[in-house]
PDB file of C-alpha atoms in Angstrom:
ATOM      1  CA  ALA A   1      94.092  76.548 105.778  1.00  0.00           C
ATOM      2  CA  GLY A   2      94.830  73.151 107.320  1.00  0.00           C
ATOM      3  CA  ALA A   3      94.267  74.362 110.869  1.00  0.00           C
ATOM      4  CA  LEU A   4      91.005  76.062 109.928  1.00  0.00           C
ATOM      5  CA  ARG A   5      89.928  72.969 107.980  1.00  0.00           C
ATOM      6  CA  ARG A   6      90.531  70.763 111.022  1.00  0.00           C
ATOM      7  CA  TRP A   7      88.714  73.198 113.333  1.00  0.00           C
ATOM      8  CA  LEU A   8      85.737  73.394 110.946  1.00  0.00           C
ATOM      9  CA  LEU A   9      85.608  69.597 110.566  1.00  0.00           C
ATOM     10  CA  ASN A  10      85.585  69.183 114.349  1.00  0.00           C
ATOM     11  CA  HIS A  11      82.633  71.597 114.527  1.00  0.00           C
ATOM     12  CA  GLU A  12      80.830  69.935 111.579  1.00  0.00           C
ATOM     13  CA  ALA A  13      80.951  73.278 109.771  1.00  0.00           C
ATOM     14  CA  LEU A  14      83.363  72.753 106.858  1.00  0.00           C
ATOM     15  CA  PRO A  15      81.960  74.421 103.721  1.00  0.00           C
ATOM     16  CA  SER A  16      82.431  72.800 100.317  1.00  0.00           C
ATOM     17  CA  SER A  17      83.940  76.005  98.933  1.00  0.00           C
ATOM     18  CA  PRO A  18      87.120  77.690 100.194  1.00  0.00           C
ATOM     19  CA  LEU A  19      87.080  80.350 102.866  1.00  0.00           C
ATOM     20  CA  VAL A  20      88.126  83.860 101.844  1.00  0.00           C
ATOM     21  CA  ALA A  21      90.968  85.569 103.671  1.00  0.00           C
ATOM     22  CA  MET A  22      91.441  89.325 103.830  1.00  0.00           C
ATOM     23  CA  ILE A  23      95.166  90.017 103.786  1.00  0.00           C
ATOM     24  CA  PRO A  24      96.476  93.498 104.591  1.00  0.00           C
ATOM     25  CA  VAL A  25      99.261  94.498 102.179  1.00  0.00           C
ATOM     26  CA  SER A  26     101.700  97.349 102.152  1.00  0.00           C
ATOM     27  CA  VAL A  27     101.334  99.747  99.222  1.00  0.00           C
ATOM     28  CA  ARG A  28     104.390 101.752 100.174  1.00  0.00           C
ATOM     29  CA  ASP A  29     106.500 102.511  97.125  1.00  0.00           C
ATOM     30  CA  PRO A  30     110.293 102.009  97.234  1.00  0.00           C
ATOM     31  CA  ALA A  31     110.886 105.790  97.301  1.00  0.00           C
ATOM     32  CA  SER A  32     109.148 106.108 100.690  1.00  0.00           C
ATOM     33  CA  LYS A  33     111.022 103.241 102.360  1.00  0.00           C
ATOM     34  CA  GLY A  34     112.017 104.226 105.871  1.00  0.00           C
ATOM     35  CA  ALA A  35     109.363 106.968 106.105  1.00  0.00           C
ATOM     36  CA  MET A  36     107.091 107.099 109.139  1.00  0.00           C
ATOM     37  CA  GLY A  37     103.509 105.835 109.000  1.00  0.00           C
ATOM     38  CA  ASN A  38     101.776 103.036 107.166  1.00  0.00           C
ATOM     39  CA  ARG A  39     100.481 102.747 103.625  1.00  0.00           C
ATOM     40  CA  VAL A  40      98.213  99.739 103.707  1.00  0.00           C
ATOM     41  CA  SER A  41      95.548  98.315 101.442  1.00  0.00           C
ATOM     42  CA  ALA A  42      94.058  94.811 101.387  1.00  0.00           C
ATOM     43  CA  MET A  43      93.609  91.875  99.079  1.00  0.00           C
ATOM     44  CA  LEU A  44      91.174  88.982  99.184  1.00  0.00           C
ATOM     45  CA  ALA A  45      92.393  85.450  98.505  1.00  0.00           C
ATOM     46  CA  ALA A  46      90.742  82.034  98.573  1.00  0.00           C
ATOM     47  CA  LEU A  47      91.907  79.890 101.479  1.00  0.00           C
ATOM     48  CA  PRO A  48      91.641  76.251 100.316  1.00  0.00           C
ATOM     49  CA  THR A  49      90.052  74.713 103.380  1.00  0.00           C
ATOM     50  CA  GLN A  50      88.123  72.369 101.051  1.00  0.00           C
ATOM     51  CA  LEU A  51      91.333  70.512 100.090  1.00  0.00           C
ATOM     52  CA  ALA A  52      92.471  67.600 102.266  1.00  0.00           C
ATOM     53  CA  GLY A  53      96.175  67.373 101.372  1.00  0.00           C
ATOM     54  CA  ALA A  54      98.738  69.713 102.947  1.00  0.00           C
ATOM     55  CA  VAL A  55     100.905  70.001  99.817  1.00  0.00           C
ATOM     56  CA  GLU A  56      97.822  70.432  97.635  1.00  0.00           C
ATOM     57  CA  ARG A  57      96.688  73.287  99.902  1.00  0.00           C
ATOM     58  CA  LEU A  58     100.147  74.875  99.714  1.00  0.00           C
ATOM     59  CA  HIS A  59     100.088  74.876  95.899  1.00  0.00           C
ATOM     60  CA  ALA A  60      96.530  76.240  95.880  1.00  0.00           C
ATOM     61  CA  VAL A  61      97.426  79.047  98.332  1.00  0.00           C
ATOM     62  CA  HIS A  62     100.461  79.942  96.242  1.00  0.00           C
ATOM     63  CA  GLU A  63      98.325  80.255  93.114  1.00  0.00           C
ATOM     64  CA  THR A  64      95.445  82.184  94.716  1.00  0.00           C
ATOM     65  CA  THR A  65      97.757  84.662  96.440  1.00  0.00           C
ATOM     66  CA  ARG A  66      99.738  85.103  93.212  1.00  0.00           C
ATOM     67  CA  ILE A  67      96.506  86.040  91.437  1.00  0.00           C
ATOM     68  CA  ALA A  68      95.383  88.287  94.305  1.00  0.00           C
ATOM     69  CA  LYS A  69      98.759  90.076  94.316  1.00  0.00           C
ATOM     70  CA  SER A  70      98.617  90.657  90.563  1.00  0.00           C
ATOM     71  CA  GLN A  71      95.136  92.161  90.933  1.00  0.00           C
ATOM     72  CA  GLN A  72      96.384  94.307  93.811  1.00  0.00           C
ATOM     73  CA  ALA A  73      99.287  95.499  91.629  1.00  0.00           C
ATOM     74  CA  ALA A  74      96.758  96.860  89.140  1.00  0.00           C
ATOM     75  CA  ILE A  75      95.757  99.512  91.699  1.00  0.00           C
ATOM     76  CA  PRO A  76      98.032 102.542  91.220  1.00  0.00           C
ATOM     77  CA  GLN A  77     100.521 103.111  94.034  1.00  0.00           C
ATOM     78  CA  GLY A  78      99.236 105.623  96.564  1.00  0.00           C
ATOM     79  CA  LEU A  79      95.644 105.629  95.272  1.00  0.00           C
ATOM     80  CA  VAL A  80      94.257 104.356  98.573  1.00  0.00           C
ATOM     81  CA  ASP A  81      96.187 107.018 100.494  1.00  0.00           C
ATOM     82  CA  GLU A  82      95.225 109.766  98.065  1.00  0.00           C
ATOM     83  CA  ILE A  83      91.541 108.890  98.388  1.00  0.00           C
ATOM     84  CA  SER A  84      91.680 108.816 102.184  1.00  0.00           C
ATOM     85  CA  ASP A  85      93.742 112.024 102.236  1.00  0.00           C
ATOM     86  CA  PHE A  86      91.153 113.724 100.033  1.00  0.00           C
ATOM     87  CA  ALA A  87      88.142 112.757 102.115  1.00  0.00           C
ATOM     88  CA  PRO A  88      87.564 114.998 105.131  1.00  0.00           C
ATOM     89  CA  PRO A  89      88.059 113.081 108.393  1.00  0.00           C
ATOM     90  CA  ALA A  90      84.516 113.896 109.520  1.00  0.00           C
ATOM     91  CA  LEU A  91      83.128 112.324 106.330  1.00  0.00           C
ATOM     92  CA  VAL A  92      85.245 109.191 106.733  1.00  0.00           C
ATOM     93  CA  ALA A  93      84.165 108.865 110.378  1.00  0.00           C
ATOM     94  CA  ARG A  94      80.495 109.284 109.437  1.00  0.00           C
ATOM     95  CA  ALA A  95      80.756 106.716 106.618  1.00  0.00           C
ATOM     96  CA  THR A  96      82.407 104.249 108.980  1.00  0.00           C
ATOM     97  CA  ARG A  97      79.639 104.706 111.558  1.00  0.00           C
ATOM     98  CA  VAL A  98      76.982 104.120 108.873  1.00  0.00           C
ATOM     99  CA  VAL A  99      78.659 100.898 107.684  1.00  0.00           C
ATOM    100  CA  PHE A 100      78.815  99.492 111.205  1.00  0.00           C
ATOM    101  CA  ALA A 101      75.364 100.784 112.259  1.00  0.00           C
ATOM    102  CA  THR A 102      73.640  99.217 109.256  1.00  0.00           C
ATOM    103  CA  GLY A 103      75.290  95.855 109.893  1.00  0.00           C
ATOM    104  CA  VAL A 104      76.374  95.494 106.262  1.00  0.00           C
ATOM    105  CA  LEU A 105      79.318  93.349 107.293  1.00  0.00           C
ATOM    106  CA  HIS A 106      76.939  90.975 109.102  1.00  0.00           C
ATOM    107  CA  ARG A 107      74.701  90.551 106.057  1.00  0.00           C
ATOM    108  CA  LEU A 108      77.327  90.450 103.321  1.00  0.00           C
ATOM    109  CA  PRO A 109      80.690  89.546 104.812  1.00  0.00           C
ATOM    110  CA  PRO A 110      83.270  89.916 102.038  1.00  0.00           C
ATOM    111  CA  PHE A 111      85.714  87.614 103.819  1.00  0.00           C
ATOM    112  CA  ASN A 112      85.787  85.001 106.573  1.00  0.00           C
ATOM    113  CA  VAL A 113      89.097  85.621 108.315  1.00  0.00           C
ATOM    114  CA  VAL A 114      91.854  88.212 108.484  1.00  0.00           C
ATOM    115  CA  ILE A 115      95.371  86.834 108.020  1.00  0.00           C
ATOM    116  CA  SER A 116      98.290  89.222 108.282  1.00  0.00           C
ATOM    117  CA  ASN A 117     102.010  88.586 107.957  1.00  0.00           C
ATOM    118  CA  VAL A 118     104.267  91.246 109.460  1.00  0.00           C
ATOM    119  CA  PRO A 119     107.950  90.893 108.576  1.00  0.00           C
ATOM    120  CA  GLY A 120     110.054  91.384 111.662  1.00  0.00           C
ATOM    121  CA  PRO A 121     113.775  91.902 112.102  1.00  0.00           C
ATOM    122  CA  ASN A 122     116.229  89.153 111.216  1.00  0.00           C
ATOM    123  CA  VAL A 123     118.691  90.444 113.785  1.00  0.00           C
ATOM    124  CA  PRO A 124     118.362  90.096 117.560  1.00  0.00           C
ATOM    125  CA  VAL A 125     116.443  92.929 119.231  1.00  0.00           C
ATOM    126  CA  TYR A 126     117.183  94.133 122.743  1.00  0.00           C
ATOM    127  CA  LEU A 127     115.380  96.287 125.287  1.00  0.00           C
ATOM    128  CA  GLY A 128     117.181  97.415 128.416  1.00  0.00           C
ATOM    129  CA  GLY A 129     119.937  94.909 127.704  1.00  0.00           C
ATOM    130  CA  ASN A 130     117.485  92.001 127.495  1.00  0.00           C
ATOM    131  CA  ARG A 131     117.201  90.049 124.260  1.00  0.00           C
ATOM    132  CA  LEU A 132     113.754  89.645 122.751  1.00  0.00           C
ATOM    133  CA  LEU A 133     113.036  85.915 122.463  1.00  0.00           C
ATOM    134  CA  ALA A 134     109.652  85.976 120.743  1.00  0.00           C
ATOM    135  CA  GLN A 135     107.082  88.480 119.571  1.00  0.00           C
ATOM    136  CA  TYR A 136     103.436  87.405 119.621  1.00  0.00           C
ATOM    137  CA  PRO A 137     101.168  89.943 117.935  1.00  0.00           C
ATOM    138  CA  VAL A 138      97.760  91.042 119.189  1.00  0.00           C
ATOM    139  CA  SER A 139      95.554  92.399 116.448  1.00  0.00           C
ATOM    140  CA  VAL A 140      91.942  93.569 116.253  1.00  0.00           C
ATOM    141  CA  LEU A 141      88.578  92.213 115.205  1.00  0.00           C
ATOM    142  CA  THR A 142      86.177  94.382 113.262  1.00  0.00           C
ATOM    143  CA  ASP A 143      82.423  94.239 113.671  1.00  0.00           C
ATOM    144  CA  GLY A 144      81.070  91.267 111.758  1.00  0.00           C
ATOM    145  CA  GLN A 145      84.310  89.272 111.815  1.00  0.00           C
ATOM    146  CA  GLY A 146      85.227  86.492 114.206  1.00  0.00           C
ATOM    147  CA  LEU A 147      88.897  85.619 113.714  1.00  0.00           C
ATOM    148  CA  ASN A 148      92.176  87.404 113.085  1.00  0.00           C
ATOM    149  CA  ILE A 149      95.440  85.510 112.627  1.00  0.00           C
ATOM    150  CA  THR A 150      98.588  87.615 112.577  1.00  0.00           C
ATOM    151  CA  LEU A 151     102.107  86.279 112.043  1.00  0.00           C
ATOM    152  CA  VAL A 152     105.303  88.101 112.933  1.00  0.00           C
ATOM    153  CA  GLY A 153     108.636  86.904 111.608  1.00  0.00           C
ATOM    154  CA  TYR A 154     111.655  87.164 113.895  1.00  0.00           C
ATOM    155  CA  LEU A 155     115.050  85.494 113.529  1.00  0.00           C
ATOM    156  CA  GLY A 156     113.808  82.930 111.019  1.00  0.00           C
ATOM    157  CA  GLN A 157     110.759  81.975 113.068  1.00  0.00           C
ATOM    158  CA  LEU A 158     107.052  82.762 112.749  1.00  0.00           C
ATOM    159  CA  HIS A 159     105.170  83.810 115.865  1.00  0.00           C
ATOM    160  CA  PHE A 160     101.374  83.556 115.659  1.00  0.00           C
ATOM    161  CA  GLY A 161      98.833  85.753 117.396  1.00  0.00           C
ATOM    162  CA  LEU A 162      95.190  84.640 117.275  1.00  0.00           C
ATOM    163  CA  VAL A 163      92.326  86.894 118.308  1.00  0.00           C
ATOM    164  CA  ALA A 164      88.740  85.668 118.095  1.00  0.00           C
ATOM    165  CA  CYS A 165      85.183  86.432 119.095  1.00  0.00           C
ATOM    166  CA  ARG A 166      84.548  84.079 122.033  1.00  0.00           C
ATOM    167  CA  GLU A 167      81.001  83.302 120.854  1.00  0.00           C
ATOM    168  CA  LEU A 168      82.203  82.237 117.385  1.00  0.00           C
ATOM    169  CA  VAL A 169      85.523  80.593 118.311  1.00  0.00           C
ATOM    170  CA  PRO A 170      85.265  79.606 121.982  1.00  0.00           C
ATOM    171  CA  ASP A 171      88.110  77.082 121.684  1.00  0.00           C
ATOM    172  CA  ILE A 172      90.807  79.276 120.155  1.00  0.00           C
ATOM    173  CA  ASP A 173      93.413  77.225 122.023  1.00  0.00           C
ATOM    174  CA  ALA A 174      92.430  74.192 119.934  1.00  0.00           C
ATOM    175  CA  LEU A 175      92.866  76.226 116.736  1.00  0.00           C
ATOM    176  CA  ALA A 176      96.307  77.361 117.922  1.00  0.00           C
ATOM    177  CA  GLY A 177      97.278  73.729 118.500  1.00  0.00           C
ATOM    178  CA  TYR A 178      96.049  72.800 115.024  1.00  0.00           C
ATOM    179  CA  LEU A 179      98.389  75.432 113.565  1.00  0.00           C
ATOM    180  CA  VAL A 180     101.361  73.653 115.121  1.00  0.00           C
ATOM    181  CA  ASP A 181     100.107  70.233 114.012  1.00  0.00           C
ATOM    182  CA  GLU A 182      99.397  71.344 110.448  1.00  0.00           C
ATOM    183  CA  LEU A 183     102.725  73.151 110.017  1.00  0.00           C
ATOM    184  CA  THR A 184     104.488  70.001 111.235  1.00  0.00           C
ATOM    185  CA  GLU A 185     102.463  67.909 108.777  1.00  0.00           C
ATOM    186  CA  LEU A 186     103.223  70.313 105.926  1.00  0.00           C
ATOM    187  CA  HIS A 187     106.936  70.192 106.747  1.00  0.00           C
ATOM    188  CA  LYS A 188     106.888  66.368 106.721  1.00  0.00           C
ATOM    189  CA  SER A 189     104.874  66.251 103.480  1.00  0.00           C
ATOM    190  CA  ILE A 190     107.246  68.607 101.693  1.00  0.00           C
ATOM    191  CA  GLY A 191     110.242  66.611 102.954  1.00  0.00           C
ATOM    192  CA  ALA A 192     108.685  63.396 101.647  1.00  0.00           C
ATOM    193  CA  ALA A 193     107.873  65.014  98.290  1.00  0.00           C
ATOM    194  CA  ASP A 194     111.469  66.285  97.985  1.00  0.00           C
ATOM    195  CA  ALA A 195     112.804  62.819  98.811  1.00  0.00           C
ATOM    196  CA  ASP A 196     110.690  61.289  96.026  1.00  0.00           C
ATOM    197  CA  GLU A 197     112.127  63.644  93.400  1.00  0.00           C
TER     198      GLU A 197
END
């Protein structure tokens, strides 16, 4: 939120209301742990880009994602998969083409940015005897969206992958730098708040 806030301020485009993030979430139940394939749904959560303070943003994000997760939990496990399993693939493909052809996402975008967090291994990973040092994800943009931020955890670190539409975010390198700056600022702010208590 802080990095996006700074980027929007620098482009004189900061809205007074928060951005909305679409966050993919796993809906895999504990019984299917270790099974092949993905069971993924999504939740929408306010991203408090309108707030200036790093700690204030952190508390706001915690609350909005808590609410979004509780709403997501109200959807029965497997419902998304059962619906998609029921629909014939040809029908799903046709519906998808209609959505993109009509430009619905351009007229009524339900969210501003995709943010995904993929838990990675907390043990070293090797390939051909070489240890993996970092894992930077590359995700996708859908029609009508301009930015995807994906995080992968590995050995206690977060590795960020940013993908953007070059017309909408031509300076994605600046946004990546703001992520580092804002995480550093958040770390300092939390340390100072802990010291005061």
